[in-house]
PDB file of N, CA and C in Angstrom:
ATOM      1  N   UNK A   1      78.124 126.458 125.241  1.00  0.00           N
ATOM      2  CA  UNK A   1      79.210 127.359 124.861  1.00  0.00           C
ATOM      3  C   UNK A   1      79.472 128.347 125.990  1.00  0.00           C
ATOM      4  N   UNK A   2      80.645 128.951 125.946  1.00  0.00           N
ATOM      5  CA  UNK A   2      81.041 129.879 127.003  1.00  0.00           C
ATOM      6  C   UNK A   2      81.474 131.219 126.414  1.00  0.00           C
ATOM      7  N   UNK A   3      81.494 132.221 127.272  1.00  0.00           N
ATOM      8  CA  UNK A   3      82.055 133.521 126.912  1.00  0.00           C
ATOM      9  C   UNK A   3      82.824 134.022 128.126  1.00  0.00           C
ATOM     10  N   UNK A   4      83.598 135.078 127.942  1.00  0.00           N
ATOM     11  CA  UNK A   4      84.357 135.628 129.068  1.00  0.00           C
ATOM     12  C   UNK A   4      83.815 136.986 129.480  1.00  0.00           C
ATOM     13  N   UNK A   5      83.867 137.226 130.785  1.00  0.00           N
ATOM     14  CA  UNK A   5      83.538 138.547 131.305  1.00  0.00           C
ATOM     15  C   UNK A   5      84.792 139.241 131.825  1.00  0.00           C
ATOM     16  N   UNK A   6      85.952 138.606 131.587  1.00  0.00           N
ATOM     17  CA  UNK A   6      87.239 139.173 132.006  1.00  0.00           C
ATOM     18  C   UNK A   6      88.263 138.986 130.881  1.00  0.00           C
ATOM     19  N   UNK A   7      88.218 139.848 129.868  1.00  0.00           N
ATOM     20  CA  UNK A   7      89.107 139.692 128.714  1.00  0.00           C
ATOM     21  C   UNK A   7      90.594 139.827 129.027  1.00  0.00           C
ATOM     22  N   UNK A   8      90.960 140.299 130.220  1.00  0.00           N
ATOM     23  CA  UNK A   8      92.380 140.345 130.568  1.00  0.00           C
ATOM     24  C   UNK A   8      92.904 138.961 130.937  1.00  0.00           C
ATOM     25  N   UNK A   9      92.002 138.055 131.313  1.00  0.00           N
ATOM     26  CA  UNK A   9      92.384 136.692 131.676  1.00  0.00           C
ATOM     27  C   UNK A   9      92.203 135.759 130.481  1.00  0.00           C
ATOM     28  N   UNK A  10      91.020 135.796 129.895  1.00  0.00           N
ATOM     29  CA  UNK A  10      90.699 134.931 128.754  1.00  0.00           C
ATOM     30  C   UNK A  10      90.807 135.774 127.494  1.00  0.00           C
ATOM     31  N   UNK A  11      91.781 135.443 126.668  1.00  0.00           N
ATOM     32  CA  UNK A  11      92.049 136.258 125.481  1.00  0.00           C
ATOM     33  C   UNK A  11      91.205 135.849 124.283  1.00  0.00           C
ATOM     34  N   UNK A  12      91.015 134.533 124.090  1.00  0.00           N
ATOM     35  CA  UNK A  12      90.276 134.027 122.934  1.00  0.00           C
ATOM     36  C   UNK A  12      89.498 132.788 123.352  1.00  0.00           C
ATOM     37  N   UNK A  13      88.252 132.673 122.870  1.00  0.00           N
ATOM     38  CA  UNK A  13      87.468 131.450 123.056  1.00  0.00           C
ATOM     39  C   UNK A  13      86.975 130.996 121.700  1.00  0.00           C
ATOM     40  N   UNK A  14      87.188 129.704 121.399  1.00  0.00           N
ATOM     41  CA  UNK A  14      86.658 129.099 120.179  1.00  0.00           C
ATOM     42  C   UNK A  14      85.589 128.108 120.615  1.00  0.00           C
ATOM     43  N   UNK A  15      84.321 128.381 120.282  1.00  0.00           N
ATOM     44  CA  UNK A  15      83.208 127.515 120.647  1.00  0.00           C
ATOM     45  C   UNK A  15      82.789 126.580 119.520  1.00  0.00           C
ATOM     46  N   UNK A  16      83.583 126.478 118.456  1.00  0.00           N
ATOM     47  CA  UNK A  16      83.238 125.618 117.329  1.00  0.00           C
ATOM     48  C   UNK A  16      83.244 124.160 117.781  1.00  0.00           C
ATOM     49  N   UNK A  17      82.115 123.445 117.616  1.00  0.00           N
ATOM     50  CA  UNK A  17      82.062 122.039 118.041  1.00  0.00           C
ATOM     51  C   UNK A  17      83.193 121.209 117.417  1.00  0.00           C
ATOM     52  N   UNK A  18      83.878 120.466 118.275  1.00  0.00           N
ATOM     53  CA  UNK A  18      84.990 119.637 117.828  1.00  0.00           C
ATOM     54  C   UNK A  18      86.321 120.346 117.829  1.00  0.00           C
ATOM     55  N   UNK A  19      86.305 121.667 117.940  1.00  0.00           N
ATOM     56  CA  UNK A  19      87.543 122.458 117.948  1.00  0.00           C
ATOM     57  C   UNK A  19      87.571 123.434 119.114  1.00  0.00           C
ATOM     58  N   UNK A  20      86.852 123.131 120.177  1.00  0.00           N
ATOM     59  CA  UNK A  20      86.762 124.047 121.306  1.00  0.00           C
ATOM     60  C   UNK A  20      88.149 124.328 121.881  1.00  0.00           C
ATOM     61  N   UNK A  21      88.402 125.611 122.128  1.00  0.00           N
ATOM     62  CA  UNK A  21      89.707 126.007 122.657  1.00  0.00           C
ATOM     63  C   UNK A  21      89.565 127.333 123.395  1.00  0.00           C
ATOM     64  N   UNK A  22      90.464 127.542 124.338  1.00  0.00           N
ATOM     65  CA  UNK A  22      90.510 128.802 125.064  1.00  0.00           C
ATOM     66  C   UNK A  22      91.976 129.193 125.237  1.00  0.00           C
ATOM     67  N   UNK A  23      92.266 130.465 124.971  1.00  0.00           N
ATOM     68  CA  UNK A  23      93.606 131.000 125.174  1.00  0.00           C
ATOM     69  C   UNK A  23      93.550 131.958 126.350  1.00  0.00           C
ATOM     70  N   UNK A  24      94.445 131.740 127.312  1.00  0.00           N
ATOM     71  CA  UNK A  24      94.480 132.580 128.513  1.00  0.00           C
ATOM     72  C   UNK A  24      95.782 133.358 128.561  1.00  0.00           C
ATOM     73  N   UNK A  25      95.781 134.404 129.348  1.00  0.00           N
ATOM     74  CA  UNK A  25      96.985 135.218 129.492  1.00  0.00           C
ATOM     75  C   UNK A  25      98.036 134.477 130.300  1.00  0.00           C
ATOM     76  N   UNK A  26      99.289 134.833 130.087  1.00  0.00           N
ATOM     77  CA  UNK A  26     100.395 134.237 130.845  1.00  0.00           C
ATOM     78  C   UNK A  26     100.159 134.468 132.327  1.00  0.00           C
ATOM     79  N   UNK A  27     100.397 133.451 133.124  1.00  0.00           N
ATOM     80  CA  UNK A  27     100.220 133.555 134.561  1.00  0.00           C
ATOM     81  C   UNK A  27      98.818 133.265 135.053  1.00  0.00           C
ATOM     82  N   UNK A  28      97.902 132.973 134.143  1.00  0.00           N
ATOM     83  CA  UNK A  28      96.523 132.684 134.546  1.00  0.00           C
ATOM     84  C   UNK A  28      96.471 131.413 135.387  1.00  0.00           C
ATOM     85  N   UNK A  29      95.560 131.396 136.344  1.00  0.00           N
ATOM     86  CA  UNK A  29      95.390 130.249 137.228  1.00  0.00           C
ATOM     87  C   UNK A  29      94.053 129.570 136.952  1.00  0.00           C
ATOM     88  N   UNK A  30      93.887 128.403 137.553  1.00  0.00           N
ATOM     89  CA  UNK A  30      92.618 127.689 137.419  1.00  0.00           C
ATOM     90  C   UNK A  30      91.468 128.552 137.935  1.00  0.00           C
ATOM     91  N   UNK A  31      91.636 129.099 139.142  1.00  0.00           N
ATOM     92  CA  UNK A  31      90.590 129.942 139.720  1.00  0.00           C
ATOM     93  C   UNK A  31      90.312 131.167 138.858  1.00  0.00           C
ATOM     94  N   UNK A  32      91.366 131.742 138.294  1.00  0.00           N
ATOM     95  CA  UNK A  32      91.199 132.903 137.431  1.00  0.00           C
ATOM     96  C   UNK A  32      90.375 132.587 136.202  1.00  0.00           C
ATOM     97  N   UNK A  33      90.656 131.449 135.574  1.00  0.00           N
ATOM     98  CA  UNK A  33      89.889 131.047 134.393  1.00  0.00           C
ATOM     99  C   UNK A  33      88.442 130.773 134.771  1.00  0.00           C
ATOM    100  N   UNK A  34      88.229 130.013 135.823  1.00  0.00           N
ATOM    101  CA  UNK A  34      86.860 129.652 136.202  1.00  0.00           C
ATOM    102  C   UNK A  34      86.037 130.873 136.604  1.00  0.00           C
ATOM    103  N   UNK A  35      86.696 131.892 137.144  1.00  0.00           N
ATOM    104  CA  UNK A  35      85.998 133.120 137.490  1.00  0.00           C
ATOM    105  C   UNK A  35      85.761 134.045 136.317  1.00  0.00           C
ATOM    106  N   UNK A  36      86.325 133.703 135.171  1.00  0.00           N
ATOM    107  CA  UNK A  36      86.251 134.584 134.001  1.00  0.00           C
ATOM    108  C   UNK A  36      85.352 134.056 132.895  1.00  0.00           C
ATOM    109  N   UNK A  37      84.697 132.903 133.110  1.00  0.00           N
ATOM    110  CA  UNK A  37      83.843 132.346 132.067  1.00  0.00           C
ATOM    111  C   UNK A  37      82.423 132.140 132.580  1.00  0.00           C
ATOM    112  N   UNK A  38      81.489 132.197 131.632  1.00  0.00           N
ATOM    113  CA  UNK A  38      80.075 131.991 131.925  1.00  0.00           C
ATOM    114  C   UNK A  38      79.432 131.314 130.720  1.00  0.00           C
ATOM    115  N   UNK A  39      78.266 130.707 130.952  1.00  0.00           N
ATOM    116  CA  UNK A  39      77.498 130.104 129.860  1.00  0.00           C
ATOM    117  C   UNK A  39      76.921 131.212 128.982  1.00  0.00           C
ATOM    118  N   UNK A  40      77.011 131.048 127.672  1.00  0.00           N
ATOM    119  CA  UNK A  40      76.486 132.074 126.773  1.00  0.00           C
ATOM    120  C   UNK A  40      74.970 132.197 126.879  1.00  0.00           C
ATOM    121  N   UNK A  41      74.292 131.112 127.254  1.00  0.00           N
ATOM    122  CA  UNK A  41      72.830 131.140 127.350  1.00  0.00           C
ATOM    123  C   UNK A  41      72.326 131.356 128.774  1.00  0.00           C
ATOM    124  N   UNK A  42      73.244 131.600 129.716  1.00  0.00           N
ATOM    125  CA  UNK A  42      72.850 131.851 131.088  1.00  0.00           C
ATOM    126  C   UNK A  42      72.530 130.602 131.896  1.00  0.00           C
ATOM    127  N   UNK A  43      72.697 129.433 131.305  1.00  0.00           N
ATOM    128  CA  UNK A  43      72.407 128.187 132.016  1.00  0.00           C
ATOM    129  C   UNK A  43      73.473 127.904 133.067  1.00  0.00           C
ATOM    130  N   UNK A  44      73.174 126.953 133.938  1.00  0.00           N
ATOM    131  CA  UNK A  44      74.124 126.545 134.970  1.00  0.00           C
ATOM    132  C   UNK A  44      75.024 125.463 134.384  1.00  0.00           C
ATOM    133  N   UNK A  45      76.312 125.722 134.341  1.00  0.00           N
ATOM    134  CA  UNK A  45      77.278 124.760 133.815  1.00  0.00           C
ATOM    135  C   UNK A  45      78.244 124.367 134.927  1.00  0.00           C
ATOM    136  N   UNK A  46      78.840 123.189 134.775  1.00  0.00           N
ATOM    137  CA  UNK A  46      79.900 122.756 135.681  1.00  0.00           C
ATOM    138  C   UNK A  46      81.213 122.792 134.918  1.00  0.00           C
ATOM    139  N   UNK A  47      82.280 123.183 135.601  1.00  0.00           N
ATOM    140  CA  UNK A  47      83.585 123.304 134.968  1.00  0.00           C
ATOM    141  C   UNK A  47      84.615 122.481 135.729  1.00  0.00           C
ATOM    142  N   UNK A  48      85.519 121.859 134.990  1.00  0.00           N
ATOM    143  CA  UNK A  48      86.633 121.133 135.600  1.00  0.00           C
ATOM    144  C   UNK A  48      87.859 121.336 134.721  1.00  0.00           C
ATOM    145  N   UNK A  49      89.016 121.461 135.349  1.00  0.00           N
ATOM    146  CA  UNK A  49      90.276 121.620 134.622  1.00  0.00           C
ATOM    147  C   UNK A  49      91.163 120.436 134.965  1.00  0.00           C
ATOM    148  N   UNK A  50      91.756 119.859 133.929  1.00  0.00           N
ATOM    149  CA  UNK A  50      92.687 118.752 134.117  1.00  0.00           C
ATOM    150  C   UNK A  50      93.974 119.037 133.358  1.00  0.00           C
ATOM    151  N   UNK A  51      95.063 118.389 133.807  1.00  0.00           N
ATOM    152  CA  UNK A  51      96.327 118.538 133.103  1.00  0.00           C
ATOM    153  C   UNK A  51      96.393 117.543 131.950  1.00  0.00           C
ATOM    154  N   UNK A  52      97.533 117.485 131.274  1.00  0.00           N
ATOM    155  CA  UNK A  52      97.672 116.634 130.087  1.00  0.00           C
ATOM    156  C   UNK A  52      97.581 115.146 130.397  1.00  0.00           C
ATOM    157  N   UNK A  53      97.658 114.793 131.688  1.00  0.00           N
ATOM    158  CA  UNK A  53      97.533 113.392 132.087  1.00  0.00           C
ATOM    159  C   UNK A  53      96.197 113.131 132.777  1.00  0.00           C
ATOM    160  N   UNK A  54      95.251 114.064 132.623  1.00  0.00           N
ATOM    161  CA  UNK A  54      93.886 113.964 133.149  1.00  0.00           C
ATOM    162  C   UNK A  54      93.803 114.090 134.668  1.00  0.00           C
ATOM    163  N   UNK A  55      94.836 114.606 135.315  1.00  0.00           N
ATOM    164  CA  UNK A  55      94.793 114.850 136.756  1.00  0.00           C
ATOM    165  C   UNK A  55      94.110 116.195 137.012  1.00  0.00           C
ATOM    166  N   UNK A  56      93.216 116.255 137.988  1.00  0.00           N
ATOM    167  CA  UNK A  56      92.515 117.515 138.279  1.00  0.00           C
ATOM    168  C   UNK A  56      93.461 118.638 138.702  1.00  0.00           C
ATOM    169  N   UNK A  57      93.102 119.866 138.293  1.00  0.00           N
ATOM    170  CA  UNK A  57      93.844 121.069 138.694  1.00  0.00           C
ATOM    171  C   UNK A  57      92.829 122.051 139.268  1.00  0.00           C
ATOM    172  N   UNK A  58      93.189 122.722 140.353  1.00  0.00           N
ATOM    173  CA  UNK A  58      92.259 123.651 140.986  1.00  0.00           C
ATOM    174  C   UNK A  58      92.989 124.856 141.570  1.00  0.00           C
ATOM    175  N   UNK A  59      92.203 125.803 142.066  1.00  0.00           N
ATOM    176  CA  UNK A  59      92.711 126.930 142.839  1.00  0.00           C
ATOM    177  C   UNK A  59      93.730 127.793 142.142  1.00  0.00           C
ATOM    178  N   UNK A  60      94.811 128.062 142.848  1.00  0.00           N
ATOM    179  CA  UNK A  60      95.827 128.987 142.338  1.00  0.00           C
ATOM    180  C   UNK A  60      96.893 128.289 141.502  1.00  0.00           C
ATOM    181  N   UNK A  61      96.634 127.044 141.134  1.00  0.00           N
ATOM    182  CA  UNK A  61      97.564 126.320 140.268  1.00  0.00           C
ATOM    183  C   UNK A  61      97.615 127.014 138.910  1.00  0.00           C
ATOM    184  N   UNK A  62      98.808 127.265 138.406  1.00  0.00           N
ATOM    185  CA  UNK A  62      98.967 127.930 137.114  1.00  0.00           C
ATOM    186  C   UNK A  62      98.519 127.021 135.974  1.00  0.00           C
ATOM    187  N   UNK A  63      97.885 127.623 134.994  1.00  0.00           N
ATOM    188  CA  UNK A  63      97.511 126.900 133.783  1.00  0.00           C
ATOM    189  C   UNK A  63      98.718 126.780 132.873  1.00  0.00           C
ATOM    190  N   UNK A  64      98.781 125.692 132.123  1.00  0.00           N
ATOM    191  CA  UNK A  64      99.823 125.509 131.119  1.00  0.00           C
ATOM    192  C   UNK A  64      99.176 125.029 129.833  1.00  0.00           C
ATOM    193  N   UNK A  65      99.837 125.306 128.724  1.00  0.00           N
ATOM    194  CA  UNK A  65      99.358 124.810 127.447  1.00  0.00           C
ATOM    195  C   UNK A  65      99.295 123.288 127.518  1.00  0.00           C
ATOM    196  N   UNK A  66      98.175 122.739 127.083  1.00  0.00           N
ATOM    197  CA  UNK A  66      97.966 121.300 127.146  1.00  0.00           C
ATOM    198  C   UNK A  66      96.956 120.897 128.201  1.00  0.00           C
ATOM    199  N   UNK A  67      96.619 121.826 129.108  1.00  0.00           N
ATOM    200  CA  UNK A  67      95.544 121.568 130.062  1.00  0.00           C
ATOM    201  C   UNK A  67      94.215 121.548 129.308  1.00  0.00           C
ATOM    202  N   UNK A  68      93.180 121.019 129.955  1.00  0.00           N
ATOM    203  CA  UNK A  68      91.854 120.932 129.336  1.00  0.00           C
ATOM    204  C   UNK A  68      90.799 121.466 130.291  1.00  0.00           C
ATOM    205  N   UNK A  69      89.912 122.283 129.756  1.00  0.00           N
ATOM    206  CA  UNK A  69      88.731 122.747 130.480  1.00  0.00           C
ATOM    207  C   UNK A  69      87.558 121.919 129.986  1.00  0.00           C
ATOM    208  N   UNK A  70      86.917 121.175 130.885  1.00  0.00           N
ATOM    209  CA  UNK A  70      85.721 120.416 130.517  1.00  0.00           C
ATOM    210  C   UNK A  70      84.505 121.174 131.019  1.00  0.00           C
ATOM    211  N   UNK A  71      83.588 121.450 130.103  1.00  0.00           N
ATOM    212  CA  UNK A  71      82.350 122.156 130.416  1.00  0.00           C
ATOM    213  C   UNK A  71      81.214 121.143 130.331  1.00  0.00           C
ATOM    214  N   UNK A  72      80.470 121.005 131.420  1.00  0.00           N
ATOM    215  CA  UNK A  72      79.319 120.115 131.443  1.00  0.00           C
ATOM    216  C   UNK A  72      78.064 120.972 131.489  1.00  0.00           C
ATOM    217  N   UNK A  73      77.156 120.703 130.550  1.00  0.00           N
ATOM    218  CA  UNK A  73      75.932 121.483 130.442  1.00  0.00           C
ATOM    219  C   UNK A  73      75.002 121.222 131.624  1.00  0.00           C
ATOM    220  N   UNK A  74      73.992 122.050 131.718  1.00  0.00           N
ATOM    221  CA  UNK A  74      73.026 121.960 132.806  1.00  0.00           C
ATOM    222  C   UNK A  74      72.347 120.587 132.871  1.00  0.00           C
ATOM    223  N   UNK A  75      72.253 119.892 131.729  1.00  0.00           N
ATOM    224  CA  UNK A  75      71.622 118.563 131.733  1.00  0.00           C
ATOM    225  C   UNK A  75      72.481 117.503 132.415  1.00  0.00           C
ATOM    226  N   UNK A  76      73.745 117.847 132.723  1.00  0.00           N
ATOM    227  CA  UNK A  76      74.639 116.925 133.406  1.00  0.00           C
ATOM    228  C   UNK A  76      75.245 115.865 132.510  1.00  0.00           C
ATOM    229  N   UNK A  77      74.893 115.881 131.237  1.00  0.00           N
ATOM    230  CA  UNK A  77      75.367 114.859 130.301  1.00  0.00           C
ATOM    231  C   UNK A  77      76.194 115.417 129.151  1.00  0.00           C
ATOM    232  N   UNK A  78      75.779 116.529 128.610  1.00  0.00           N
ATOM    233  CA  UNK A  78      76.459 117.114 127.462  1.00  0.00           C
ATOM    234  C   UNK A  78      77.745 117.789 127.922  1.00  0.00           C
ATOM    235  N   UNK A  79      78.856 117.433 127.283  1.00  0.00           N
ATOM    236  CA  UNK A  79      80.138 118.024 127.654  1.00  0.00           C
ATOM    237  C   UNK A  79      80.873 118.543 126.427  1.00  0.00           C
ATOM    238  N   UNK A  80      81.790 119.450 126.690  1.00  0.00           N
ATOM    239  CA  UNK A  80      82.715 119.944 125.665  1.00  0.00           C
ATOM    240  C   UNK A  80      84.065 120.119 126.328  1.00  0.00           C
ATOM    241  N   UNK A  81      85.111 119.654 125.652  1.00  0.00           N
ATOM    242  CA  UNK A  81      86.469 119.794 126.153  1.00  0.00           C
ATOM    243  C   UNK A  81      87.175 120.903 125.400  1.00  0.00           C
ATOM    244  N   UNK A  82      87.599 121.913 126.132  1.00  0.00           N
ATOM    245  CA  UNK A  82      88.299 123.062 125.560  1.00  0.00           C
ATOM    246  C   UNK A  82      89.791 122.896 125.791  1.00  0.00           C
ATOM    247  N   UNK A  83      90.562 122.873 124.723  1.00  0.00           N
ATOM    248  CA  UNK A  83      92.022 122.825 124.829  1.00  0.00           C
ATOM    249  C   UNK A  83      92.496 124.191 125.318  1.00  0.00           C
ATOM    250  N   UNK A  84      93.327 124.191 126.354  1.00  0.00           N
ATOM    251  CA  UNK A  84      93.828 125.435 126.924  1.00  0.00           C
ATOM    252  C   UNK A  84      95.221 125.733 126.355  1.00  0.00           C
ATOM    253  N   UNK A  85      95.383 126.974 125.887  1.00  0.00           N
ATOM    254  CA  UNK A  85      96.681 127.478 125.457  1.00  0.00           C
ATOM    255  C   UNK A  85      96.999 128.706 126.286  1.00  0.00           C
ATOM    256  N   UNK A  86      98.218 128.772 126.790  1.00  0.00           N
ATOM    257  CA  UNK A  86      98.654 129.959 127.543  1.00  0.00           C
ATOM    258  C   UNK A  86      99.459 130.828 126.589  1.00  0.00           C
ATOM    259  N   UNK A  87      99.059 132.085 126.477  1.00  0.00           N
ATOM    260  CA  UNK A  87      99.730 133.024 125.581  1.00  0.00           C
ATOM    261  C   UNK A  87     101.150 133.312 126.078  1.00  0.00           C
ATOM    262  N   UNK A  88     102.023 133.594 125.146  1.00  0.00           N
ATOM    263  CA  UNK A  88     103.398 133.970 125.502  1.00  0.00           C
ATOM    264  C   UNK A  88     103.369 135.306 126.229  1.00  0.00           C
ATOM    265  N   UNK A  89     104.319 135.494 127.135  1.00  0.00           N
ATOM    266  CA  UNK A  89     104.374 136.769 127.878  1.00  0.00           C
ATOM    267  C   UNK A  89     104.837 137.893 127.016  1.00  0.00           C
TER     268      UNK A  89
END
């Protein structure tokens, strides 16, 4: 599971298994999201963002509703896909 240390970027996180979701502020970027989340248990996690067609997104690319944040646990096997929603301005 994840939490945010930058509530101005990440507005809401749902860590419920099977319903994982994250809502970000309008204008948020991939780098902004990745810099604003951490593992709730302090473990080392890997993060990847993809668009609705599973193409990777990185850096200053703007997030859009329908993107997905994939979180891979420290074991390298356990994953969770968080549906990304961008809040209205």
